[in-house]
PDB file of C-alpha atoms in Angstrom:
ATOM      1  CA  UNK E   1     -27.558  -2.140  48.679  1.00 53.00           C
ATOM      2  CA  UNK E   2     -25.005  -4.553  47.751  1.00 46.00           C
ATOM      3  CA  UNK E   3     -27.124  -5.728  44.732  1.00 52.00           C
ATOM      4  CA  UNK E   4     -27.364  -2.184  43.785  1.00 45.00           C
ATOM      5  CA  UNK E   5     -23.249  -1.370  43.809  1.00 40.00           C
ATOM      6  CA  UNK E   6     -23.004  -4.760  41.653  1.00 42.00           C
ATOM      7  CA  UNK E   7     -25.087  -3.502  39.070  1.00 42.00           C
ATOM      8  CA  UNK E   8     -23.835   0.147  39.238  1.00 41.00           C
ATOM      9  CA  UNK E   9     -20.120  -1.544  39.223  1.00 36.00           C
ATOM     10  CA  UNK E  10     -21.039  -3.395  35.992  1.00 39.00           C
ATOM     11  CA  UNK E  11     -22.693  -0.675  34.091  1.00 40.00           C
ATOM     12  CA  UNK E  12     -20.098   1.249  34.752  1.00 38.00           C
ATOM     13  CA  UNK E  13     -17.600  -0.754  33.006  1.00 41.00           C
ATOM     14  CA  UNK E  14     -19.758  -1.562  30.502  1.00 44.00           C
ATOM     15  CA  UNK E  15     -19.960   2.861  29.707  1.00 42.00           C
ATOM     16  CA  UNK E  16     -16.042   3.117  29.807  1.00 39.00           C
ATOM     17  CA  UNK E  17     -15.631  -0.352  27.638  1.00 51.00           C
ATOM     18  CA  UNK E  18     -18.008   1.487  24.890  1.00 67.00           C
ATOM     19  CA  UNK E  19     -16.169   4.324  25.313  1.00 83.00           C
ATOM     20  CA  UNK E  20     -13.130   2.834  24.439  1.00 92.00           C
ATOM     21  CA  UNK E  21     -14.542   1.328  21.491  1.00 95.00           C
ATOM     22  CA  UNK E  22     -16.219   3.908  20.122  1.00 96.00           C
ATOM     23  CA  UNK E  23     -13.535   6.931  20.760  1.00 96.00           C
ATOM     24  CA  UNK E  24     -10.953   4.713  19.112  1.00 97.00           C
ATOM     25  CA  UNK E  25     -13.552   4.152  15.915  1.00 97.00           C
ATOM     26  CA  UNK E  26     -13.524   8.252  15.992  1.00 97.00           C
ATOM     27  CA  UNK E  27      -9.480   8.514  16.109  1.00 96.00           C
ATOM     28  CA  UNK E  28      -9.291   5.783  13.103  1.00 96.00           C
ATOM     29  CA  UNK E  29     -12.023   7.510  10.595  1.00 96.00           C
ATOM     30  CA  UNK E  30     -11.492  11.211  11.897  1.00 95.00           C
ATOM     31  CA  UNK E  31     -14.567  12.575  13.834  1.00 95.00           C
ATOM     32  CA  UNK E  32     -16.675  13.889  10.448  1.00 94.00           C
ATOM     33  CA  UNK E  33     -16.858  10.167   9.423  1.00 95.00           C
ATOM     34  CA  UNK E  34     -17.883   9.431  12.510  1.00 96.00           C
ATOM     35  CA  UNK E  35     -20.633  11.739  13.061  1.00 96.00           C
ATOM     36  CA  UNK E  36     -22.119  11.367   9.080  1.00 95.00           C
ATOM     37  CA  UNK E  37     -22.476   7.009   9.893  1.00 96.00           C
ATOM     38  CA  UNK E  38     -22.779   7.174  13.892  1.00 95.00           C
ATOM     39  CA  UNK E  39     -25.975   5.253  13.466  1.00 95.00           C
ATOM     40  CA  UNK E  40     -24.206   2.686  11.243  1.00 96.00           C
ATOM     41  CA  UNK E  41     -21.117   2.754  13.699  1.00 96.00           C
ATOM     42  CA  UNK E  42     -23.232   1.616  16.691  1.00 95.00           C
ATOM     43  CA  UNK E  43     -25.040  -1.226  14.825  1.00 96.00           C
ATOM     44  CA  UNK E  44     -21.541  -2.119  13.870  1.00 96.00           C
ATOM     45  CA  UNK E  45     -20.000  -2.569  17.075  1.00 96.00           C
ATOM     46  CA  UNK E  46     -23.107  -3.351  18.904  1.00 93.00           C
ATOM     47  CA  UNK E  47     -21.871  -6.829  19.897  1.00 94.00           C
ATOM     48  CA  UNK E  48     -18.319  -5.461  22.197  1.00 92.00           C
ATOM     49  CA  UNK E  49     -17.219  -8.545  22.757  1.00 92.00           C
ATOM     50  CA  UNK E  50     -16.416  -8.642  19.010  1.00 95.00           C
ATOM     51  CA  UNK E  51     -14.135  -6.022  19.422  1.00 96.00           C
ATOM     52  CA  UNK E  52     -12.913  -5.981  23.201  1.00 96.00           C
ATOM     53  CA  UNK E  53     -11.084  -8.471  25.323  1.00 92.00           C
ATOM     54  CA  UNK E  54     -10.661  -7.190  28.889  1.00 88.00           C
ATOM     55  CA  UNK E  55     -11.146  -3.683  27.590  1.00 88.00           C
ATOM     56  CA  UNK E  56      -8.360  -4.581  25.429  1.00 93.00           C
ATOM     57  CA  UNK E  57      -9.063  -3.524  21.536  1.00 97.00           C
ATOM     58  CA  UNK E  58      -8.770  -6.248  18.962  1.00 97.00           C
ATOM     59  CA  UNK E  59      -7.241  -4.109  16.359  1.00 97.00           C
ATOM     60  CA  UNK E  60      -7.329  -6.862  13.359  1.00 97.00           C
ATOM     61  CA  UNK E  61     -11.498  -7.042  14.213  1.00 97.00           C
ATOM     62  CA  UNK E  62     -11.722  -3.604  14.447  1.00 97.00           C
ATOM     63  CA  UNK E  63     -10.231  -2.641  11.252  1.00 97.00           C
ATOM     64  CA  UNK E  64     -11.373  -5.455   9.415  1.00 97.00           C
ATOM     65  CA  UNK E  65     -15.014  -4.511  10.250  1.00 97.00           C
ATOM     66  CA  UNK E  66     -14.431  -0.611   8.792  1.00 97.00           C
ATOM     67  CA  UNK E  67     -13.390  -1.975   6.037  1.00 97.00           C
ATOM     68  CA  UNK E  68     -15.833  -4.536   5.109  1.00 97.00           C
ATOM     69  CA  UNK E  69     -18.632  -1.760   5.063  1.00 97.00           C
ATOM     70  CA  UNK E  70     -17.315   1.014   3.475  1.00 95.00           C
ATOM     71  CA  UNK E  71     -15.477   2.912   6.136  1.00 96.00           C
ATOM     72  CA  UNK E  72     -11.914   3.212   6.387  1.00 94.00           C
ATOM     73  CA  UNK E  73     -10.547   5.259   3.356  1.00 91.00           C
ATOM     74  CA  UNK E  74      -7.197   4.484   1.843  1.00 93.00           C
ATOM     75  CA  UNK E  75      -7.202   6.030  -0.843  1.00 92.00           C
ATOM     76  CA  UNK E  76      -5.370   9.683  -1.497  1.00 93.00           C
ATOM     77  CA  UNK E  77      -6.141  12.392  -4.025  1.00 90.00           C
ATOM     78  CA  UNK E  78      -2.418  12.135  -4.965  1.00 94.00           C
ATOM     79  CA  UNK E  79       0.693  10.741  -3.989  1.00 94.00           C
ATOM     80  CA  UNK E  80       1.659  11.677  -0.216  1.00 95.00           C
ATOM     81  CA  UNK E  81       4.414  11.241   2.423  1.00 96.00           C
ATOM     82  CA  UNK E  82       3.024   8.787   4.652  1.00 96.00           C
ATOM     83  CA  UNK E  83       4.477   8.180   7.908  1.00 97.00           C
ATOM     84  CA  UNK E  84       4.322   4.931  10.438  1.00 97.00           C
ATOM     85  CA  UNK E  85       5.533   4.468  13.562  1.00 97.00           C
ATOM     86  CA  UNK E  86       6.404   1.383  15.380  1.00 97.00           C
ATOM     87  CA  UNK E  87       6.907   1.463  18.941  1.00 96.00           C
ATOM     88  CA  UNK E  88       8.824  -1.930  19.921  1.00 95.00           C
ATOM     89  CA  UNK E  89       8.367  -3.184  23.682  1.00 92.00           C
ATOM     90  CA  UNK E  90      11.746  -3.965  24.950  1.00 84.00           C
ATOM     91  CA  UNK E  91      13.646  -3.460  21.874  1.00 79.00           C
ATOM     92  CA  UNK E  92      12.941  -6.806  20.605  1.00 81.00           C
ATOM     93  CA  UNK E  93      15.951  -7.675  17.903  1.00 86.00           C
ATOM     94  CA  UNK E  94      13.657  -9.877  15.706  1.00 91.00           C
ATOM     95  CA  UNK E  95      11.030  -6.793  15.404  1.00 93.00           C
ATOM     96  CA  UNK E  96      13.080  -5.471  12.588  1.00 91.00           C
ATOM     97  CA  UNK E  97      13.616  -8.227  10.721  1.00 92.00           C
ATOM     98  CA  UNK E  98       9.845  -8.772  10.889  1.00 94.00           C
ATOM     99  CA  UNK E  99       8.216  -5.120  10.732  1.00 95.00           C
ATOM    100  CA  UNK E 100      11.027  -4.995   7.603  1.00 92.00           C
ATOM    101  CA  UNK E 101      10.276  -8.353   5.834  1.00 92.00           C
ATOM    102  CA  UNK E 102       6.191  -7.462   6.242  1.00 93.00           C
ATOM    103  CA  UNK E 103       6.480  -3.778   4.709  1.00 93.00           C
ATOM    104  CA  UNK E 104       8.394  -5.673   1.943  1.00 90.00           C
ATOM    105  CA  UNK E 105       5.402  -8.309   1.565  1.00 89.00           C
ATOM    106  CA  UNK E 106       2.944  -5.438   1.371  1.00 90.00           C
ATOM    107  CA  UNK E 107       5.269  -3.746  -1.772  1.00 88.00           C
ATOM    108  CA  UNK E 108       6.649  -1.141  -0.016  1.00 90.00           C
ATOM    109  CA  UNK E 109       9.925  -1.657  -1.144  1.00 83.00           C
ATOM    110  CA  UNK E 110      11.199   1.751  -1.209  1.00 88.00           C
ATOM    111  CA  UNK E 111      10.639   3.385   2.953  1.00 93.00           C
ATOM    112  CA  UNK E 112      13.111   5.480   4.434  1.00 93.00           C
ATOM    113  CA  UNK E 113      13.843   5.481   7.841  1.00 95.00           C
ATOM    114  CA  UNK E 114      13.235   8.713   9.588  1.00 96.00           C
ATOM    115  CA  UNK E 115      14.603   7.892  12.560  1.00 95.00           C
ATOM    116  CA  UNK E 116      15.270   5.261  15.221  1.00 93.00           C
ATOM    117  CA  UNK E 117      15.989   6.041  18.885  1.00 92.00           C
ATOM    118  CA  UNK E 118      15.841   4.121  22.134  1.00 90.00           C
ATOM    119  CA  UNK E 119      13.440   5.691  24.851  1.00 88.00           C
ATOM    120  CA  UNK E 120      13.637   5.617  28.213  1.00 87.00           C
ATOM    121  CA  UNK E 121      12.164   2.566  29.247  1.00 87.00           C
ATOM    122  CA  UNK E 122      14.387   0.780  26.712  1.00 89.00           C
ATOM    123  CA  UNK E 123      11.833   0.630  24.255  1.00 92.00           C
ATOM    124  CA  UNK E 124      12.759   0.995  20.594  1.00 92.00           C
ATOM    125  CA  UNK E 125      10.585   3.591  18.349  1.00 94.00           C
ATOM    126  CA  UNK E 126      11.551   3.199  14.431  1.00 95.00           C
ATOM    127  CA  UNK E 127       9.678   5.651  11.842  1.00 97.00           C
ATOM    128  CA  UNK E 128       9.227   5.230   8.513  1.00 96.00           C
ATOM    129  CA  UNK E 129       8.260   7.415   5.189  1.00 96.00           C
ATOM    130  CA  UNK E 130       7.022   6.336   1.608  1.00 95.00           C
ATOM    131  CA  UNK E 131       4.815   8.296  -0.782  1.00 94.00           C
ATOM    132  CA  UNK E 132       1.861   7.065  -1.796  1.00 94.00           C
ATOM    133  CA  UNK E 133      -1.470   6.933  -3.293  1.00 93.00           C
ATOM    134  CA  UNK E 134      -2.892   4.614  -0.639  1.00 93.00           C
ATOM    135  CA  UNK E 135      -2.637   4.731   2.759  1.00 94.00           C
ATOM    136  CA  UNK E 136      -0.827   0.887   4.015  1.00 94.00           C
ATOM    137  CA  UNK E 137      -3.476  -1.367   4.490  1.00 95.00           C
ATOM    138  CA  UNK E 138      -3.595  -1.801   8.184  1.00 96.00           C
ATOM    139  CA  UNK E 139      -6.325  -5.046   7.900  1.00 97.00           C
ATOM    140  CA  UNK E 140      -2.999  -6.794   5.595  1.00 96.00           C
ATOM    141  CA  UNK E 141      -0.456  -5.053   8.012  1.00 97.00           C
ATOM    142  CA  UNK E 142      -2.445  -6.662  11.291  1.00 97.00           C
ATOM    143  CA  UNK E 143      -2.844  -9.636   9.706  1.00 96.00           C
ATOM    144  CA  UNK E 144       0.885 -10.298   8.461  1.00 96.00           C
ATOM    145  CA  UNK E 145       1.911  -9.088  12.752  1.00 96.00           C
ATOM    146  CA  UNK E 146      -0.532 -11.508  14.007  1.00 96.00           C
ATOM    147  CA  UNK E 147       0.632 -14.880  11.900  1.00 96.00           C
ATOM    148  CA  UNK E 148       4.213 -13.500  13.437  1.00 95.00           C
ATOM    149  CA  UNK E 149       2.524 -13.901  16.749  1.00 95.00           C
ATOM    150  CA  UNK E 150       2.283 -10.638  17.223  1.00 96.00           C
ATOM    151  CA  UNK E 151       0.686  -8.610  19.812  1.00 95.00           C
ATOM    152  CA  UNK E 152      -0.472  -5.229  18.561  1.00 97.00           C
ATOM    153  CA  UNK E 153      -1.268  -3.013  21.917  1.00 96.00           C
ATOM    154  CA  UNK E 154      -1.916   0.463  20.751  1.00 97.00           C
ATOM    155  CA  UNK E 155      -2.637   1.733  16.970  1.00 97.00           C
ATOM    156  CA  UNK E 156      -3.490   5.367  16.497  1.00 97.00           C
ATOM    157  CA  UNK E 157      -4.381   7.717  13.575  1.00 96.00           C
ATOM    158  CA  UNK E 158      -1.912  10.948  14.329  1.00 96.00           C
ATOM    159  CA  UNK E 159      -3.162  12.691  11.755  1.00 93.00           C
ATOM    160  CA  UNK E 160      -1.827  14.345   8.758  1.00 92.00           C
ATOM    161  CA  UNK E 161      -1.290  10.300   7.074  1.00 95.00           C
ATOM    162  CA  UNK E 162       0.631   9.586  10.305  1.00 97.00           C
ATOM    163  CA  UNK E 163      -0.139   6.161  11.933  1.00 97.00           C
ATOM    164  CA  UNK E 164       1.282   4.586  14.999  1.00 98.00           C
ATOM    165  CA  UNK E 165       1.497   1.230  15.776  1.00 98.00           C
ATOM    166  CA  UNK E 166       2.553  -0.311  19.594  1.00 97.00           C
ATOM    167  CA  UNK E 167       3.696  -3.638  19.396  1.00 97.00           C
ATOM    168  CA  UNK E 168       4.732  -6.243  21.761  1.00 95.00           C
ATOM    169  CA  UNK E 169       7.197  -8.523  20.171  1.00 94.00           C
ATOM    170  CA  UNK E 170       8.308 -11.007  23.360  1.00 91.00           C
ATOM    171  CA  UNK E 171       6.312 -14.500  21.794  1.00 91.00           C
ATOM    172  CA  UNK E 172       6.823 -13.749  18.072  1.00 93.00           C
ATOM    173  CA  UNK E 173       7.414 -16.193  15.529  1.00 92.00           C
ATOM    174  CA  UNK E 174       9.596 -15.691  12.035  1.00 94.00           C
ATOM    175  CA  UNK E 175       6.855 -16.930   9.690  1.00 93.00           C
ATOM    176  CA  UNK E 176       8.327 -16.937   6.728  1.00 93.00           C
ATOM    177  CA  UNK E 177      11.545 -18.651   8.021  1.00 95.00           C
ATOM    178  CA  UNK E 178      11.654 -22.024   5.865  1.00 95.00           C
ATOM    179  CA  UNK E 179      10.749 -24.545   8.401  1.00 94.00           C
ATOM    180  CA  UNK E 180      13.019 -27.449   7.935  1.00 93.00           C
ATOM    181  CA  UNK E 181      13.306 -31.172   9.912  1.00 90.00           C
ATOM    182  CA  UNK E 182      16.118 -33.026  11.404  1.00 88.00           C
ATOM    183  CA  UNK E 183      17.286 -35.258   8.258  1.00 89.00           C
ATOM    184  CA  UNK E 184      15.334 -33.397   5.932  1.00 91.00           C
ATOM    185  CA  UNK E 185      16.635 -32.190   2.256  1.00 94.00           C
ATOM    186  CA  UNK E 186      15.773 -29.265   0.859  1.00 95.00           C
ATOM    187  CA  UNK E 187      16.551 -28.103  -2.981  1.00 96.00           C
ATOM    188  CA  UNK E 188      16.916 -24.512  -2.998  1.00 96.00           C
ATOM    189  CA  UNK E 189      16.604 -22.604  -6.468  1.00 95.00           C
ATOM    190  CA  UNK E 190      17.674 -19.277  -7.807  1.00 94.00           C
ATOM    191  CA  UNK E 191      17.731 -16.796  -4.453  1.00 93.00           C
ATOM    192  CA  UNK E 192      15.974 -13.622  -4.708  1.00 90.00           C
ATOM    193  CA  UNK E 193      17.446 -12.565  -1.203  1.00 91.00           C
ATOM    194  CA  UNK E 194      19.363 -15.093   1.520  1.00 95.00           C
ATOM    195  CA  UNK E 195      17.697 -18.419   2.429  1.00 96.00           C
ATOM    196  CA  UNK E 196      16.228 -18.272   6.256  1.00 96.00           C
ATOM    197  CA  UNK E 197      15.200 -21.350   7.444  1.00 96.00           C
ATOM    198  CA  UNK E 198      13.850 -22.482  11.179  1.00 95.00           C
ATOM    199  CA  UNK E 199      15.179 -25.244  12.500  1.00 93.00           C
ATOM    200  CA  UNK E 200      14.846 -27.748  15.492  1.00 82.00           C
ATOM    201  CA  UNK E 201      17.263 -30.065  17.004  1.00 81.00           C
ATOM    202  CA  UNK E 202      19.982 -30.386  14.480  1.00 86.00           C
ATOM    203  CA  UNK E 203      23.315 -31.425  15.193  1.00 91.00           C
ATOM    204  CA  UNK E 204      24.788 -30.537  11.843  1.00 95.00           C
ATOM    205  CA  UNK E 205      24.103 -28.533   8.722  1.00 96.00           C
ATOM    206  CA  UNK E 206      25.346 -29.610   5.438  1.00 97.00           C
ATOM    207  CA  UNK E 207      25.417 -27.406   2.088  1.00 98.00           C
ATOM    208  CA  UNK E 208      25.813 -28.426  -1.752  1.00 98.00           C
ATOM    209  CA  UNK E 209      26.129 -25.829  -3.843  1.00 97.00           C
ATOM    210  CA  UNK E 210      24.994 -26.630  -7.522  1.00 95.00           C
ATOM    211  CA  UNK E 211      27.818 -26.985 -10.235  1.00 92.00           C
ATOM    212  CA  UNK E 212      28.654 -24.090 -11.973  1.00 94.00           C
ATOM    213  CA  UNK E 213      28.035 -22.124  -8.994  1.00 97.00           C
ATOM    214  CA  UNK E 214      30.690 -19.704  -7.202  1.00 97.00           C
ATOM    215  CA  UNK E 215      29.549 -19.949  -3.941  1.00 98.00           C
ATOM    216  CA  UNK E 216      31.279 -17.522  -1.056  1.00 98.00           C
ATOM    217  CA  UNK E 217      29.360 -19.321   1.836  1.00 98.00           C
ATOM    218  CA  UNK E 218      28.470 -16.604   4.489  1.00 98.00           C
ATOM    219  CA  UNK E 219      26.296 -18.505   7.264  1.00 98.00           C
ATOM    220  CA  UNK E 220      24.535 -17.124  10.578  1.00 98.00           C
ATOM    221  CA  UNK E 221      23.042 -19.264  12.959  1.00 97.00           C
ATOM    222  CA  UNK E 222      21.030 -16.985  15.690  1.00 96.00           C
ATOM    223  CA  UNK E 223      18.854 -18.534  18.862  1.00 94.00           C
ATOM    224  CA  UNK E 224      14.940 -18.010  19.181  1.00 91.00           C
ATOM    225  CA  UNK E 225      15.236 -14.445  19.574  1.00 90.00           C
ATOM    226  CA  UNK E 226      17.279 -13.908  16.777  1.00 93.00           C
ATOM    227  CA  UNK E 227      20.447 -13.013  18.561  1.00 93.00           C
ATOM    228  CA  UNK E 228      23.665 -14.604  16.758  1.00 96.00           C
ATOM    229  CA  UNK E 229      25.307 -17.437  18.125  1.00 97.00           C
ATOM    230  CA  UNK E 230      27.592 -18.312  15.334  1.00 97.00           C
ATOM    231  CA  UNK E 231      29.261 -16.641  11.862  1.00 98.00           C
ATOM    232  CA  UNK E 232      30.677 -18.376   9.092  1.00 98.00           C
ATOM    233  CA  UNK E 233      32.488 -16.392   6.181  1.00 97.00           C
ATOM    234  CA  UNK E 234      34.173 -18.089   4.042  1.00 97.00           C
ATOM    235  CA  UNK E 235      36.927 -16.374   1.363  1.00 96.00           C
ATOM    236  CA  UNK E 236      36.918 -19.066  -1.202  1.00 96.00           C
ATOM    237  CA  UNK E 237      34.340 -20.646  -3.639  1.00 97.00           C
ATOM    238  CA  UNK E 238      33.214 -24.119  -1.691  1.00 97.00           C
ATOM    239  CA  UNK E 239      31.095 -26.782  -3.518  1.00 96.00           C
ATOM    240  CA  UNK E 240      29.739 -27.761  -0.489  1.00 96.00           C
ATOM    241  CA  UNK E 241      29.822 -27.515   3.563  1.00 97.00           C
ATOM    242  CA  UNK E 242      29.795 -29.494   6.431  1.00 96.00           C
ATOM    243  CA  UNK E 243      29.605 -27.436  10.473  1.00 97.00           C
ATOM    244  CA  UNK E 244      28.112 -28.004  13.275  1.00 96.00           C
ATOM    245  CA  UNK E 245      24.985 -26.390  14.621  1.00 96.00           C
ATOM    246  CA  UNK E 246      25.347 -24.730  17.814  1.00 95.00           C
ATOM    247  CA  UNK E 247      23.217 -25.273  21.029  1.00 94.00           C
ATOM    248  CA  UNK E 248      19.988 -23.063  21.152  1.00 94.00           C
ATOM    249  CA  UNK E 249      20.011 -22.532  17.174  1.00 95.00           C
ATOM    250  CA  UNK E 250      16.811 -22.163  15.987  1.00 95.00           C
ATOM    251  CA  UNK E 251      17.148 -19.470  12.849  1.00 96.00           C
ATOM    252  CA  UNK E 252      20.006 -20.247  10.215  1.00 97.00           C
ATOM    253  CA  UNK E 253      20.951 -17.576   7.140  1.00 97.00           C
ATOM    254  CA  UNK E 254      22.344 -18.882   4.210  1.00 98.00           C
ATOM    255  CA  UNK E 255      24.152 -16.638   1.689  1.00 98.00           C
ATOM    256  CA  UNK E 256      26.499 -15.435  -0.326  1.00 98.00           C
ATOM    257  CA  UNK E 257      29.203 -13.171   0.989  1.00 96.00           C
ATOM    258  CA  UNK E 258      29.616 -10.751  -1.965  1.00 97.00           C
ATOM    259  CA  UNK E 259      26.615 -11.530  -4.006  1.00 97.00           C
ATOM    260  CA  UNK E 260      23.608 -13.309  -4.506  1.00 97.00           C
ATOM    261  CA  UNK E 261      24.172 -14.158  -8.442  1.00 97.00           C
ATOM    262  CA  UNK E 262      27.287 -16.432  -6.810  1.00 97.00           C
ATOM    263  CA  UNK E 263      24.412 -19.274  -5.990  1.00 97.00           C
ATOM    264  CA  UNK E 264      22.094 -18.502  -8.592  1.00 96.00           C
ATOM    265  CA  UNK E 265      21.645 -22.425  -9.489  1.00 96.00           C
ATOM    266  CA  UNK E 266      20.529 -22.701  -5.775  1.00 96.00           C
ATOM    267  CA  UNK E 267      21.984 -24.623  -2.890  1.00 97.00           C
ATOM    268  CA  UNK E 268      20.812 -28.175  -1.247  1.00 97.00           C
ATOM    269  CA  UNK E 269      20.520 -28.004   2.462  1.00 97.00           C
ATOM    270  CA  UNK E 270      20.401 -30.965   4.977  1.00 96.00           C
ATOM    271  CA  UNK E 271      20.272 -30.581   9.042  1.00 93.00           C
ATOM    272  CA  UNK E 272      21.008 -33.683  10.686  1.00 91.00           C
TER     273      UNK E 272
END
């Protein structure tokens, strides 16, 4: 009897894992796609563990495997509104920074935000809205959250080019910070937006800035979760700085107060 309820127990959540699967493959291609390749779709995910990890969906291998054979559609008839919507656990500060800085790396330069509110459990929920063509790429999108360390909990297709994504910020990363050592130089060149760099352990920050520059120096140093520790703003051109680096730092902005063309020669940076 107790054999029996093992077996029963296990079968069981072996039905609701493939449920979960398979009614999320429905909700991402729309249920006509699904019933025209539902034979395809099961050879596809035949192997769950693929796909699930303690009936938790990996969204990157999920996607990823749609695409590869033929099934997730991007593409529109004609240009569109196209709305996403992040849901940020615990209104992470560094989310922005990162959700902005990926839809940037993906070319979608020109989003408006919708809106932005605060829920009750203190989670923040930013939408966005382009027009496009193509839907965004959520293989590229997943990928980009996931070398940010990145956990993506929840992604749903809401219809009508409306996506939502749930994401749990807590252990991300800045990736495309500029890691930099203790005594290490680094030759900046001509800034297309401010300098972010990830440090560890410095004492001290010094800046050159490159003759013939005008340089305004704004600096912020923030700690691992991006939450600012420190602001320099300077109202006169320096050639170069010297400051400390406070306890905790571990992100550091360099820029220009007014503009960007001020350092266009570049800036030298050393953390000591």
């Amino acid at each position: 009897m107790f054999r029996y309820l093992i077996v029963s127990l296990l079968f069981s959540v072996t039905m609701l894992n493939s449920s979960i699967l398979y009614d999320k493959v429905e909700n991402i291609i729309g249920q006509k796609e699904y019933q025209t390749h539902k034979g395809l779709i099961s050879l596809l995910f035949k192997d769950e563990k693929k796909f699930l990890n303690n009936g938790d969906i990996k969204y990157y291998n999920l996607f990823n495997e749609l695409q590869e054979n033929g099934l997730l559609n991007l593409h529109l008839n004609t240009p569109k509104d196209i709305t996403i919507e992040f849901k940020v656990l615990h209104k992470n500060i560094k989310a922005y920074k990162i959700l902005n800085d990926t839809m940037q790396a993906l070319g979608y330069r020109y989003f408006f935000t919708k809106s932005m509110d605060i829920d009750e459990n203190e989670d923040l929920l930013w939408k966005i809205v382009f027009k496009a063509e193509y839907m965004l790429d959520p293989v590229v999108l997943l990928k980009d959250l996931r070398e940010n360390n990145c956990k993506v909990l929840e992604v749903k297709n809401r219809g009508n080019n409306h996506w939502y994504y749930e994401i749990d910020f807590n252990s991300s990363i800045l990736s495309r910070a500029i890691k930099i050592e203790k005594n290490e130089k680094i030759k900046f060149n001509k800034p297309l937006r401010a300098f972010f760099l990830n440090v560890e352990d410095g004492k001290k920050l010094q800046i050159i800035s490159r003759k013939l520059n005008n340089w305004f120096p704004h600096i912020v140093f923030f700690d691992k979760d991006l939450k600012v520790l420190k602001i320099i703003k300077k109202n006169r051109i320096y050639h170069g700085l010297n400051t400390k680096v406070p306890t905790g730092a571990k992100y550091i902005k360099i820029t220009d107060k007014y503009n960007l063309i001020n350092i266009k020669r570049g800036l030298t940076v050393i953390v000591r």
